[in-house]
Coordinates of C-alpha atoms and ligand atoms in Angstrom, one line a residue:
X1 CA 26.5 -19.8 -38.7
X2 CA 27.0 -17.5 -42.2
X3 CA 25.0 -14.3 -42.2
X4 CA 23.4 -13.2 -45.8
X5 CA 24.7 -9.5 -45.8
X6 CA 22.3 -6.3 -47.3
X7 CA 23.1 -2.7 -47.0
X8 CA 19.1 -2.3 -45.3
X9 CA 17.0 -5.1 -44.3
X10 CA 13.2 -4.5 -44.3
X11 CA 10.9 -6.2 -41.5
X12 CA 7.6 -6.9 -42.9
X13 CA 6.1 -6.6 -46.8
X14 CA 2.8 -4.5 -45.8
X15 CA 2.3 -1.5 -47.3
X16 CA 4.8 0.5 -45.6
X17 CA 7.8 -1.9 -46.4
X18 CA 7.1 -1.9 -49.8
X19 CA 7.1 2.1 -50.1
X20 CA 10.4 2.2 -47.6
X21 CA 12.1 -0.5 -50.0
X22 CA 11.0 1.7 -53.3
X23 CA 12.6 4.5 -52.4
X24 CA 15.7 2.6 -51.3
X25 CA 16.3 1.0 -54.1
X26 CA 15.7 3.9 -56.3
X27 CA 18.6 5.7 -54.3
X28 CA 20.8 2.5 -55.4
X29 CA 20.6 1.2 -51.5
X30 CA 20.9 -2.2 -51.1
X31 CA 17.4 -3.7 -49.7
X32 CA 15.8 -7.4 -48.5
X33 CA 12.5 -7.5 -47.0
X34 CA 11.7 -10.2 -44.4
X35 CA 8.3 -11.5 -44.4
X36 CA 6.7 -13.7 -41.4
X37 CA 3.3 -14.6 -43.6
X38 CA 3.3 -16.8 -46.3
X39 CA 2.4 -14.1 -48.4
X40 CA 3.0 -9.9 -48.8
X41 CA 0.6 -7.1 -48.6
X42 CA 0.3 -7.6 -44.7
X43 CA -3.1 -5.9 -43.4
X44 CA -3.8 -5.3 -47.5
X45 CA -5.2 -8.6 -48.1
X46 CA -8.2 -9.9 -50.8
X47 CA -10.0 -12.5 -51.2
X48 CA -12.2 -14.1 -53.6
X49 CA -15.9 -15.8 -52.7
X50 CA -16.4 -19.0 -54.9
X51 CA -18.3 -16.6 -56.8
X52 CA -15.2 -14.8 -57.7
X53 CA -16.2 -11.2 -55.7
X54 CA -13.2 -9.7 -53.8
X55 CA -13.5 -8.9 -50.6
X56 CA -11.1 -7.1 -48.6
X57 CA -10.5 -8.2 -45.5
X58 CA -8.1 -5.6 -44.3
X59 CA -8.5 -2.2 -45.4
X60 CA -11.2 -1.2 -47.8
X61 CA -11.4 2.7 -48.5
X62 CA -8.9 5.3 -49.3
X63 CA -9.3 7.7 -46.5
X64 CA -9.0 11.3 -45.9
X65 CA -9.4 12.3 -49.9
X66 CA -8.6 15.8 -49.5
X67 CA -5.5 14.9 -48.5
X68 CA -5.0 11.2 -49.5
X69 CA -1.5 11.2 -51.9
X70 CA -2.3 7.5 -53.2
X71 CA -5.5 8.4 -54.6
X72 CA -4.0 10.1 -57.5
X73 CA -1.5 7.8 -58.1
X74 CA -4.6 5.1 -58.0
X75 CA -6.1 7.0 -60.3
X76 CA -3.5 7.6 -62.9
X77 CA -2.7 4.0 -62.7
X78 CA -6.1 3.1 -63.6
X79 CA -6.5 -0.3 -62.4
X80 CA -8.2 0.3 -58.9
X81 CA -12.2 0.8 -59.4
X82 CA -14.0 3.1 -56.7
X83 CA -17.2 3.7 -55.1
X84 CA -18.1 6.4 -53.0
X85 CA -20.8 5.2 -50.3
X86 CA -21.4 8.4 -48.9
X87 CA -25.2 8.5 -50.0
X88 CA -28.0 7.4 -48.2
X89 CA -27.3 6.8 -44.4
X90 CA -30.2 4.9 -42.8
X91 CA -30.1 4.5 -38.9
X92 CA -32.0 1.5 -37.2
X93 CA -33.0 0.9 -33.8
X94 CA -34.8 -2.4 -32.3
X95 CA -37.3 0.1 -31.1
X96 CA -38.1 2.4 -33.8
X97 CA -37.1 0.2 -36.9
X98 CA -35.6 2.8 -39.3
X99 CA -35.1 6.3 -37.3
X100 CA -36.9 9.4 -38.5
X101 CA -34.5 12.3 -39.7
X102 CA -36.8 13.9 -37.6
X103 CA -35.8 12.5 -34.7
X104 CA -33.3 15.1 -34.5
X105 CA -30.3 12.2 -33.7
X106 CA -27.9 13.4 -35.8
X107 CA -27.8 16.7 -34.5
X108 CA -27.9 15.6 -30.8
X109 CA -24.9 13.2 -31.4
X110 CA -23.0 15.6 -33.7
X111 CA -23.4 18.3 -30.5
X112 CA -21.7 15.5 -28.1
X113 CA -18.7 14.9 -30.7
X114 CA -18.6 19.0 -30.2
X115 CA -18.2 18.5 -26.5
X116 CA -15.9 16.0 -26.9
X117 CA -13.5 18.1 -29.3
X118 CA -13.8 21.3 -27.7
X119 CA -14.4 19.9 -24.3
X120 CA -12.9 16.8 -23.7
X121 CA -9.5 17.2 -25.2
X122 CA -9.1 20.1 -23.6
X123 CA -10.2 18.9 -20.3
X124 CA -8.2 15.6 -19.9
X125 CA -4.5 14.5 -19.6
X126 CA -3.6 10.6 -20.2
X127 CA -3.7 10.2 -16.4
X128 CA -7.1 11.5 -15.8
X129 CA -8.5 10.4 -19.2
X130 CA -12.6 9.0 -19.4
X131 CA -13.9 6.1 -21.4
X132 CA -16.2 7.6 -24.1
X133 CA -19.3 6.3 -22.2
X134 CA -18.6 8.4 -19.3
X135 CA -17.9 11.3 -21.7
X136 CA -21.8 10.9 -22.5
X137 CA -23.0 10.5 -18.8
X138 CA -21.0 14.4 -18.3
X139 CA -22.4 15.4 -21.3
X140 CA -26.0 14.7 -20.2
X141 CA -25.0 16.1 -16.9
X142 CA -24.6 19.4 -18.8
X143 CA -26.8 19.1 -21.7
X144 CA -29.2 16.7 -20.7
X145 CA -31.6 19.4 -19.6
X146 CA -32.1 20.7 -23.8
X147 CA -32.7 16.5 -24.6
X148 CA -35.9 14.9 -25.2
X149 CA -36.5 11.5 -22.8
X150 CA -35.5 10.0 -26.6
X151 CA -32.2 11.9 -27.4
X152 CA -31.0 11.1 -24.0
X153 CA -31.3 8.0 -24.1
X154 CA -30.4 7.8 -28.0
X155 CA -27.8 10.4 -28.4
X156 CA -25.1 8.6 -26.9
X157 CA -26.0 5.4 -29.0
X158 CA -25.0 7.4 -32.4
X159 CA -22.2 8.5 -31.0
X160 CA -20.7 4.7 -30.9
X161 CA -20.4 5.3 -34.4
X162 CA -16.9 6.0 -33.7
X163 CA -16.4 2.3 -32.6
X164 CA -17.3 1.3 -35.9
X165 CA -14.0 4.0 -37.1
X166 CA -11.9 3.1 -34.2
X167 CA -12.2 -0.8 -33.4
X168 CA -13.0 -0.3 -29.8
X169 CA -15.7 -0.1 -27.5
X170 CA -16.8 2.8 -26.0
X171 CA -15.7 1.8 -22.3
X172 CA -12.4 1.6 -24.4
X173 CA -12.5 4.5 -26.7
X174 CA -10.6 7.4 -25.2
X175 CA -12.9 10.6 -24.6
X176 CA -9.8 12.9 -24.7
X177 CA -8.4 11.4 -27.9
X178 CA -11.3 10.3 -30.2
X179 CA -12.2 13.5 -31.0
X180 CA -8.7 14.5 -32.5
X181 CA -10.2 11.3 -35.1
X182 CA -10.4 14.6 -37.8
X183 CA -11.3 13.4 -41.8
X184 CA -10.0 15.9 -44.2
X185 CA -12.4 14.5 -47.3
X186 CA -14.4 11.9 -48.5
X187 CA -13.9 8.2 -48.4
X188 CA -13.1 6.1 -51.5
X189 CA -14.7 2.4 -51.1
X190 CA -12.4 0.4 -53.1
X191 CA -14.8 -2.4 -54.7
X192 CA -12.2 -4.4 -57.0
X193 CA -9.9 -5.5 -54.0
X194 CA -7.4 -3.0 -52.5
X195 CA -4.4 -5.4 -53.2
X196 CA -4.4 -4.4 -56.8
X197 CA -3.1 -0.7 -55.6
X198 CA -0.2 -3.1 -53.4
X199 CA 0.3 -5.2 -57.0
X200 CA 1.1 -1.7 -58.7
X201 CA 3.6 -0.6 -55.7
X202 CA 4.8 -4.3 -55.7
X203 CA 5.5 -3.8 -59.9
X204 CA 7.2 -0.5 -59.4
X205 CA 10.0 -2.2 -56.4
X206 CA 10.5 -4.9 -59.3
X207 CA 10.7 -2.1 -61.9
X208 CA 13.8 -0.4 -60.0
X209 CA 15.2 -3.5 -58.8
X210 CA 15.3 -4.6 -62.5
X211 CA 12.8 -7.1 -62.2
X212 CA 9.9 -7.8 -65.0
X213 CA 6.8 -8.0 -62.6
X214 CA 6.6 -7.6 -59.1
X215 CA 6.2 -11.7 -58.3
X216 CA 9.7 -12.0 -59.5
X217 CA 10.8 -10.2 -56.4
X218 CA 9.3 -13.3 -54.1
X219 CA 12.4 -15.7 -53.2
X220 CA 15.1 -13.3 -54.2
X221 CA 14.6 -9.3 -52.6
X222 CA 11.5 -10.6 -50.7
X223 CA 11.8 -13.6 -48.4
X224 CA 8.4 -15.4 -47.3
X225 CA 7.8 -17.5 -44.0
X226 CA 10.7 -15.5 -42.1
X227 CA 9.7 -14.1 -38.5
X228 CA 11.8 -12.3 -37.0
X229 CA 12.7 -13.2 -33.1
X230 CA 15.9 -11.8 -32.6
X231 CA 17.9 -8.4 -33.7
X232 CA 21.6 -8.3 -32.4
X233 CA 23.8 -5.0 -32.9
X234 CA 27.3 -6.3 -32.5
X235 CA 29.3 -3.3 -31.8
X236 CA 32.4 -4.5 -33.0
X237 CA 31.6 -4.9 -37.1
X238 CA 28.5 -2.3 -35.9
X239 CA 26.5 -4.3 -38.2
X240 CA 23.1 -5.3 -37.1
X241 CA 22.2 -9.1 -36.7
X242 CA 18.7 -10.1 -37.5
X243 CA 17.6 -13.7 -36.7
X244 CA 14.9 -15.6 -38.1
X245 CA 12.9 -18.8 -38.6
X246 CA 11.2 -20.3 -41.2
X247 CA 7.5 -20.7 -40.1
X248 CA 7.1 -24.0 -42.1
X249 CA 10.6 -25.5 -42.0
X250 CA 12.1 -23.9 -38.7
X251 CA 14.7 -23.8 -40.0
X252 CA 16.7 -20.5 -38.6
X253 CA 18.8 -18.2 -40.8
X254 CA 20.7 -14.6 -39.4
X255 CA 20.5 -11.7 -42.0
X256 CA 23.0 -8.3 -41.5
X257 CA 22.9 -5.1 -42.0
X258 CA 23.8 -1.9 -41.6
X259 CA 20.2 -0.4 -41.6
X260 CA 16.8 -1.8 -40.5
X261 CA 13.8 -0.7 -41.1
X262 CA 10.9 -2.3 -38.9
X263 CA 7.5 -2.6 -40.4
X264 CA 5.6 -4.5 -37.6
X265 CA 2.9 -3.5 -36.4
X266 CA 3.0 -1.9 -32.6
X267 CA 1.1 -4.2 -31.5
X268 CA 3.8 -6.6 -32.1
X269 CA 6.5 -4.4 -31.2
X270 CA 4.8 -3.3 -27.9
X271 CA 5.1 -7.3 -26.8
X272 CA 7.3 -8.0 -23.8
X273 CA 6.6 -11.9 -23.5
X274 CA 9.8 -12.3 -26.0
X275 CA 8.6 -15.9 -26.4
X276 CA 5.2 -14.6 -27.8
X277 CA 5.1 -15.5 -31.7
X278 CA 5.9 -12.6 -33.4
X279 CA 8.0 -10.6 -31.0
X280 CA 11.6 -9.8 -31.3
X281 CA 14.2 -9.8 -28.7
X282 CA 16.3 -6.4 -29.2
X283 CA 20.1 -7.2 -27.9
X284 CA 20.7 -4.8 -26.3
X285 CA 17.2 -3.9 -25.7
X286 CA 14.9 -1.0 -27.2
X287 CA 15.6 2.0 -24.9
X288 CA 13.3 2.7 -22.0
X289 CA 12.0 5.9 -22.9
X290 CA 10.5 4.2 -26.4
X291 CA 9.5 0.4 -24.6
X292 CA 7.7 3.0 -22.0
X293 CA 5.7 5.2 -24.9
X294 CA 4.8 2.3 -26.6
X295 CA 3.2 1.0 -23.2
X296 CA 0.9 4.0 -24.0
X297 CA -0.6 3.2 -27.1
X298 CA -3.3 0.4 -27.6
X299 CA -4.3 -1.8 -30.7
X300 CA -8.0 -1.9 -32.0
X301 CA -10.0 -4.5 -33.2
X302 CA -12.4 -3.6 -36.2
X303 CA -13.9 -6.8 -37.7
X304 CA -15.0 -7.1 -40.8
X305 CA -18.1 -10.1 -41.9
X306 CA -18.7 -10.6 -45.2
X307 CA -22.7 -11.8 -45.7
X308 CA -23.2 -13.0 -49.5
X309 CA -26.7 -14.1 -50.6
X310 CA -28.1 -15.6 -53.9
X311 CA -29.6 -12.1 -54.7
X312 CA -30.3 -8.5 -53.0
X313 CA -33.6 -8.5 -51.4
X314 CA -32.8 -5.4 -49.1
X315 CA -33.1 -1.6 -49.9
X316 CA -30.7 -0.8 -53.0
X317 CA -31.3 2.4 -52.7
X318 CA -29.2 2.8 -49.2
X319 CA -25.3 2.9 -49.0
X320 CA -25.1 2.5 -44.9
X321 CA -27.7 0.8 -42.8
X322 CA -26.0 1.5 -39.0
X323 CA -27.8 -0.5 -36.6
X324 CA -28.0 1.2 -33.5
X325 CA -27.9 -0.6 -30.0
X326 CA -30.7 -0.3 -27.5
X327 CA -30.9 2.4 -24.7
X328 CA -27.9 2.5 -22.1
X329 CA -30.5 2.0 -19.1
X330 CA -27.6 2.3 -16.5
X331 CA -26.4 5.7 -17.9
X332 CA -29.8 7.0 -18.3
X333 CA -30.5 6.4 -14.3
X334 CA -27.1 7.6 -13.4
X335 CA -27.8 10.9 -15.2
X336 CA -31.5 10.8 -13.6
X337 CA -31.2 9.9 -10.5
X338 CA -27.3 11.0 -9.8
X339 CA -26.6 7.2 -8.7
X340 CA -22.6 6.5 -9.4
X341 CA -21.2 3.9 -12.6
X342 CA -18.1 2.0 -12.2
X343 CA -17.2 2.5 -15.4
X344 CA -14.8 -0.3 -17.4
X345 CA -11.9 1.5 -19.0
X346 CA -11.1 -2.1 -21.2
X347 CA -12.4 -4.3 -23.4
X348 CA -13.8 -6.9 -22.2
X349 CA -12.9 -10.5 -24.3
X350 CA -16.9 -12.0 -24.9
X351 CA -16.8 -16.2 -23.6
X352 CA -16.9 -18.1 -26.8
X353 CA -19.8 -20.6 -24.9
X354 CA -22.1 -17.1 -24.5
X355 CA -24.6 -16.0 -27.1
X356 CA -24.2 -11.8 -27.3
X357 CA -26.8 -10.1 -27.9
X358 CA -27.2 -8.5 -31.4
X359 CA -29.2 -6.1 -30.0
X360 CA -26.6 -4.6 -27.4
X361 CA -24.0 -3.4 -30.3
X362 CA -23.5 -0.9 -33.0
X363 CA -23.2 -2.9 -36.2
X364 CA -22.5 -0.8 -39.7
X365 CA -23.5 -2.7 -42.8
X366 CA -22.6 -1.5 -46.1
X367 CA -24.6 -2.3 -48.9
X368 CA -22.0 -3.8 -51.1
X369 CA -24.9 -4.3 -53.9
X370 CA -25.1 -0.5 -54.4
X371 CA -21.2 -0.4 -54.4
X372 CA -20.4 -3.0 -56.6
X373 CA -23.2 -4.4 -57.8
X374 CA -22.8 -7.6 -55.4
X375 CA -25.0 -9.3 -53.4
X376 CA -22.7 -8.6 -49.7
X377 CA -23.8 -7.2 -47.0
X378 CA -20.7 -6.0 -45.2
X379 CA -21.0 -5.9 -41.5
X380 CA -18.5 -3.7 -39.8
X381 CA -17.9 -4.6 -36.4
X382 CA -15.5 -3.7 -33.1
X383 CA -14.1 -5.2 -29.9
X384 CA -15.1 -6.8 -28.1
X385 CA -17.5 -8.1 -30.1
X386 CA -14.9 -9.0 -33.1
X387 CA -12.8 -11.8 -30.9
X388 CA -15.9 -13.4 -30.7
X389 CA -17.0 -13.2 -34.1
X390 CA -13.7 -14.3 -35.6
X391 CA -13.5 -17.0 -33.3
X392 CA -16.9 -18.5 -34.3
X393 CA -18.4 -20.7 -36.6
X394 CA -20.4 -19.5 -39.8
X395 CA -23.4 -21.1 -37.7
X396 CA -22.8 -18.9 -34.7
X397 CA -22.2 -15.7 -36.7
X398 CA -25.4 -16.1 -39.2
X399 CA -27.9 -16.5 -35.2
X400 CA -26.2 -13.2 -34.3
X401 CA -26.9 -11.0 -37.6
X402 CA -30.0 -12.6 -39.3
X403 CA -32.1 -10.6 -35.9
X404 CA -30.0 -7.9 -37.7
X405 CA -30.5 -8.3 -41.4
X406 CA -34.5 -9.1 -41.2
X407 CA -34.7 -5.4 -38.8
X408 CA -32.7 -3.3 -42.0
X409 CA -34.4 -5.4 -44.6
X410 CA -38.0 -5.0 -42.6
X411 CA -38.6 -8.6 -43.5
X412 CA -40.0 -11.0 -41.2
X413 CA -38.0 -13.3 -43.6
X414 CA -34.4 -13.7 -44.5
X415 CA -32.8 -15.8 -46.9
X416 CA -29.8 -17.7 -45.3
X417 CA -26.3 -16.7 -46.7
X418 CA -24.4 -18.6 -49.2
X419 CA -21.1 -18.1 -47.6
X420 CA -19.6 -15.7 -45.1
X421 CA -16.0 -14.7 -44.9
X422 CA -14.6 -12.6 -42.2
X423 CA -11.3 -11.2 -40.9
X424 CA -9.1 -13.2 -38.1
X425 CA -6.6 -9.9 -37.2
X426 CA -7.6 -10.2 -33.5
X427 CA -6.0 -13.7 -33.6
X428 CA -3.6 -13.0 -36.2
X429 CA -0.1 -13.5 -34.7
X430 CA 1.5 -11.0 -36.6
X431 CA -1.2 -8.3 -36.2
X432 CA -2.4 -8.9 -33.5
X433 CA -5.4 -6.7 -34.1
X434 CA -6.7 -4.1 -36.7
X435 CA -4.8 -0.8 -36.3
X436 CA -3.7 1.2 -33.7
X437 CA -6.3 2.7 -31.2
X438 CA -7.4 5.6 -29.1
X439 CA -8.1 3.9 -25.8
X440 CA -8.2 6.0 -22.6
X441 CA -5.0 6.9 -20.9
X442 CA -2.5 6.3 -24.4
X443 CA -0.7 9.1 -25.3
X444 CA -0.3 8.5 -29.3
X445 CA 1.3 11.8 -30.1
X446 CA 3.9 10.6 -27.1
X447 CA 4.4 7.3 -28.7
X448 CA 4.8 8.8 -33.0
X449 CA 7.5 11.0 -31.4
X450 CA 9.8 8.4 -29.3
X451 CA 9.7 6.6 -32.8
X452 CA 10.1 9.3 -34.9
X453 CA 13.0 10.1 -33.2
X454 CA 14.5 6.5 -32.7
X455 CA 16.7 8.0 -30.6
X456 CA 19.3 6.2 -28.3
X457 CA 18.6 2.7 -30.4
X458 CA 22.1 0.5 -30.5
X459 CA 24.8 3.5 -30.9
X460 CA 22.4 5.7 -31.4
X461 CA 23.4 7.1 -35.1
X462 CA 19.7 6.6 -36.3
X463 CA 20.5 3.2 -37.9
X464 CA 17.3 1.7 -37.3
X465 CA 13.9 3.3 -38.4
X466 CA 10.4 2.3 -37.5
X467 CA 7.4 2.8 -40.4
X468 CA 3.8 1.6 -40.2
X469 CA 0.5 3.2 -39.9
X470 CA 1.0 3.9 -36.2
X471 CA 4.0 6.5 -35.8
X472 CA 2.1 9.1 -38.1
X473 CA -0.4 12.3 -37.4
X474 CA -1.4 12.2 -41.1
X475 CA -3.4 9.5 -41.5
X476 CA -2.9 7.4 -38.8
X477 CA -4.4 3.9 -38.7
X478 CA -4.4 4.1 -42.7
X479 CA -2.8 3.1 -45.9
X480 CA -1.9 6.4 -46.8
X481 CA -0.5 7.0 -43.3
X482 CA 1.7 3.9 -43.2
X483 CA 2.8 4.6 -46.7
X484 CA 3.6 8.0 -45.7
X485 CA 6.0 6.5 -43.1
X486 CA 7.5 4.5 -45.5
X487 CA 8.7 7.1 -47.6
X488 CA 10.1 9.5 -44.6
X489 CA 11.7 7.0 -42.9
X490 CA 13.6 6.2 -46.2
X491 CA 14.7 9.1 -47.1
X492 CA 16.2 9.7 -43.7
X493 CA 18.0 6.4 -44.7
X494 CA 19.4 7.9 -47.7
X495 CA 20.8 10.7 -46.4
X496 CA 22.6 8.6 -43.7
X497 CA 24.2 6.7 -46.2
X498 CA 24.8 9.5 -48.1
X499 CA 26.8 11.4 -45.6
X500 CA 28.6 8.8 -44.8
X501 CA 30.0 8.7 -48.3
X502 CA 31.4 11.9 -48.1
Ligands
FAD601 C1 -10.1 -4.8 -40.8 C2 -9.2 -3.6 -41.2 C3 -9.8 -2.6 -42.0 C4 -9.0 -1.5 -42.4 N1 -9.6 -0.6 -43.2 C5 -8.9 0.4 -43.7 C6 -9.4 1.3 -44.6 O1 -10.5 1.1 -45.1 N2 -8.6 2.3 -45.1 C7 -7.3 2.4 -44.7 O2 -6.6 3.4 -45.1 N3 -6.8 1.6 -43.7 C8 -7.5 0.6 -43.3 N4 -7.0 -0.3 -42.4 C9 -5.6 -0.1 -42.0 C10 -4.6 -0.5 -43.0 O3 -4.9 -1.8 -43.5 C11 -3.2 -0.5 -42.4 O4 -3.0 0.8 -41.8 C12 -2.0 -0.7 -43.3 O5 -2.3 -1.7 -44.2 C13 -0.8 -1.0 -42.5 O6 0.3 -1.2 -43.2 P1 1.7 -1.4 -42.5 O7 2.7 -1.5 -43.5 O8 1.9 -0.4 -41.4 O9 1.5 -2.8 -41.6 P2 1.2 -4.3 -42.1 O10 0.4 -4.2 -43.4 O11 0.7 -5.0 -41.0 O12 2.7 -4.8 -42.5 C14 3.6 -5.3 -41.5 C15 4.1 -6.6 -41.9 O13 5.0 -7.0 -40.9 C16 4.9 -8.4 -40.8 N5 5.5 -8.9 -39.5 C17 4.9 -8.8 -38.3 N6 5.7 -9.3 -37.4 C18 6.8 -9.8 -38.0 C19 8.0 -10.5 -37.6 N7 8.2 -10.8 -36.3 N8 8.9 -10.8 -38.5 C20 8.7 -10.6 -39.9 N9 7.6 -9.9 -40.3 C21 6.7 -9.5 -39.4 C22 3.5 -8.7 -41.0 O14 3.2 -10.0 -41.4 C23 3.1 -7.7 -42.1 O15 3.1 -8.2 -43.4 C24 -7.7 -1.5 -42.0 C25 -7.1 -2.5 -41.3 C26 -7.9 -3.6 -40.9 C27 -7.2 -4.7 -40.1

């Protein structure tokens, strides 16, 4: 079989392959990408309602402001329209309808994200890491005693806010690493579909490839429908073989290269069922050290429901409504009564023949009327309750938020939806999931070094790079980070092929 040669092949045209492959070309390097979707942008993906809104189904806000090096370039662009829902933040409970600031919940949950920051992280190694909800059991075991009846039973309900950052549940959620989830800045909500920032990125690759417009690029430096199952280093040639097949045709096709940069998410990369769709065979294999850190990281699952109506008949005034679940009855006991938990340190997948109750999870809806003048509600959701959601039928999903909807609209009525979109990561081959997590026991840091360092890969002279949003501190989980990781990995690139002109 012939093999199409390129100085650096590219897996994956997210966000991170895209920046990798700028820079590349820029410095007159050879690039392909290899895509396995039929389309690019990867977790940056919009979508339009019949009505013509789009809704972003992967990420939505540019994070971490302060600090944030796309929002700039957004900016100077021009074409990407923001919102910043950091206004009004309403908190609901079953019991109390909309919470009183009075209440004193913020402060009581903002004293346990202390405990687990100075506290937690200090206290716990990977090995003898907590789930978040037994965090809150040792907090009210040392705090409990300053805590109304109501913020002992509440406090640790507001503090599953992180699962709404995160993806996970709180018997998921690491107590030793979701502290370290630091924002430097506000959040930019994005409200004209986040793709137009990958269009602009996509334009400039065309623009130093010497292309008109970025969809020239698709069929000639970017190839669609190609997933990646094998990558061969032959060390005779030392040339790198990377086998794919076409997801429609199956047909098969092997690329070389000198370079590779992988884009895949770790969720993919982590994968040792080879047969799996989506997972690569390395020949000879990824070394041990790396296969063994990237047993210590975990992928998330934030969902993401899009409710539109006819017209806005809740508050347009508010930019958040979090719906709080009810009262952990078992942890309030435990820390009563000094009975023992087994706690779960998993997720735990939700049968699709059960009906959850709405009233057991943290829900966030953002009140996409106020942001962009659109009758959506957004819900934001996490595991488990996401594989569940986004493997259910609009019917299914409209019984388990109207309860929802008529509690933050304080309407014993609700008008049905007129459509409802809503994201499929969890069961998206090639994702896998939303973005890498902080579940107890991973050691992240561990992990971004090993592959960082891509160290003892093939023979080992730093010929294959890794980029995406998980092997970054700076904004990990993020657009900016995996962008970020395009750009580094790059330029380390560069200066192989560089030196080895010399
Ligand atoms: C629901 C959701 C909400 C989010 N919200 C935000 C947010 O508000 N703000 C923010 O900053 N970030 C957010 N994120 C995270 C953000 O979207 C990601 O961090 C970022 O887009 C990841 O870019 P990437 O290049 O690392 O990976 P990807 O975009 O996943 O790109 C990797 C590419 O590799 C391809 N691929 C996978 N396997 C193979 C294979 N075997 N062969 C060939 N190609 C393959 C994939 O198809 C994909 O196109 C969100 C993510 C999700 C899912």
């Amino acid at each position: 079989m012939t093999s199409e040669y390129h100085q650096t092949i590219v897996i994956g045209a997210g966000i991170s392959g895209i920046k990798a492959s700028i820079d590349l070309t820029r410095n007159g390097i050879d690039t392909l990408i290899l895509e396995a979707r039929e389309r690019v942008g990867g977790r940056l993906y919009t979508i339009k309602s019949d009505s013509g809104i789009p809704m972003d189904i992967g990420a939505s806000w540019f994070h971490d402001c302060l600090d944030n090096p796309l929002l700039h370039k957004a900016y100077d662009q021009g074409h990407i329209k923001f919102y910043y829902d950091d206004g009004r933040f309403d908190i609901y409970t079953k019991e109390h309808g909309l919470v009183d600031e009075n209440h004193h919940l913020q402060a009581a949950a903002d004293e346990i994200k202390d405990y687990l920051k100075q506290i937690c992280m200090e206290k716990y190694t990977p090995e003898t890491d907590v789930s978040l909800r037994e965090a809150c059991l040792d907090y009210l075991k040392l705090k409990g005693y300053t805590l109304t009846d109501e913020l002992i039973r509440y406090a640790p309900q507001l503090i599953r806010y992180y699962e709404m950052w995160i993806g996970s549940s709180w018997n998921a959620l690491s107590a030793r690493q979701v502290g370290t989830d630091e924002h430097f800045g506000r959040n930019a909500m994005v409200t004209n579909g986040y793709i137009t920032f990958y269009n602009d990125e996509l334009d400039e690759l065309a623009s130093v490839s010497g292309f008109s417009k970025g969809t020239d690029l698709i069929g000639s430096k970017i190839r669609l429908n190609q997933v990646v199952y094998k990558i061969r280093f032959d060390d005779q040639s030392k040339q790198i073989f990377v086998h794919t097949r076409n997801e429609l045709t199956r047909l098969e096709t092997v690329y070389r290269c000198e370079y590779l940069i992988c884009s895949t998410p770790l969720s993919i990369l982590k994968l040792q069922d080879t047969s799996a769709k989506g997972a690569i065979e390395w020949q000879p294999p990824l070394p041990s050290d790396i296969r063994a850190k990237l047993g210590k990281v975990s992928f998330s699952g934030l969902g993401k429901v899009f409710l539109e109506f006819k017209n806005c008949f809740w508050s347009k005034e508010t930019d958040r409504f979090l719906y709080l679940p009810e009262p952990d009855d078992e942890l309030t006991e435990a820390y009563k009564t000094g009975k023992s938990i087994t706690f779960e340190k998993e997720d735990k997948e939700i049968e699709l023949t059960s009906s959850p109750d709405p009233f057991k999870y943290v829900v966030l809806f953002m009140n996409l009327y106020r942001a962009a003048g659109v009758p959506i509600l957004l819900a934001l959701i996490s595991q488990p309750l996401t594989g569940f959601i986004e493997a259910s039928s609009d019917e299914v999903i409209w019984k388990f938020f109207k309860p929802l909807v008529r509690q933050i609209t304080g309407k014993r009525w609700t008008s049905n939806p007129v459509s409802i979109h809503h994201t499929n990561w969890t069961h998206d081959p090639f994702s896998r999931g939303a973005y890498t997590g902080v579940s107890v026991g991973d050691d992240v840091e561990a992990c971004i070094n090993a592959l960082k360092e891509a160290k003892g890969i093939f023979d080992d002279k730093g010929r294959v790079r890794f980029v995406g949003e998980g092997i970054i501190e700076q904004g990990n989980g993020c657009v900016h980070g995996a962008w970020l990781t395009g750009k580094r990995e790059a330029e380390k690139v560069v200066k192989l092929v560089n030196r080895g002109k010399l």
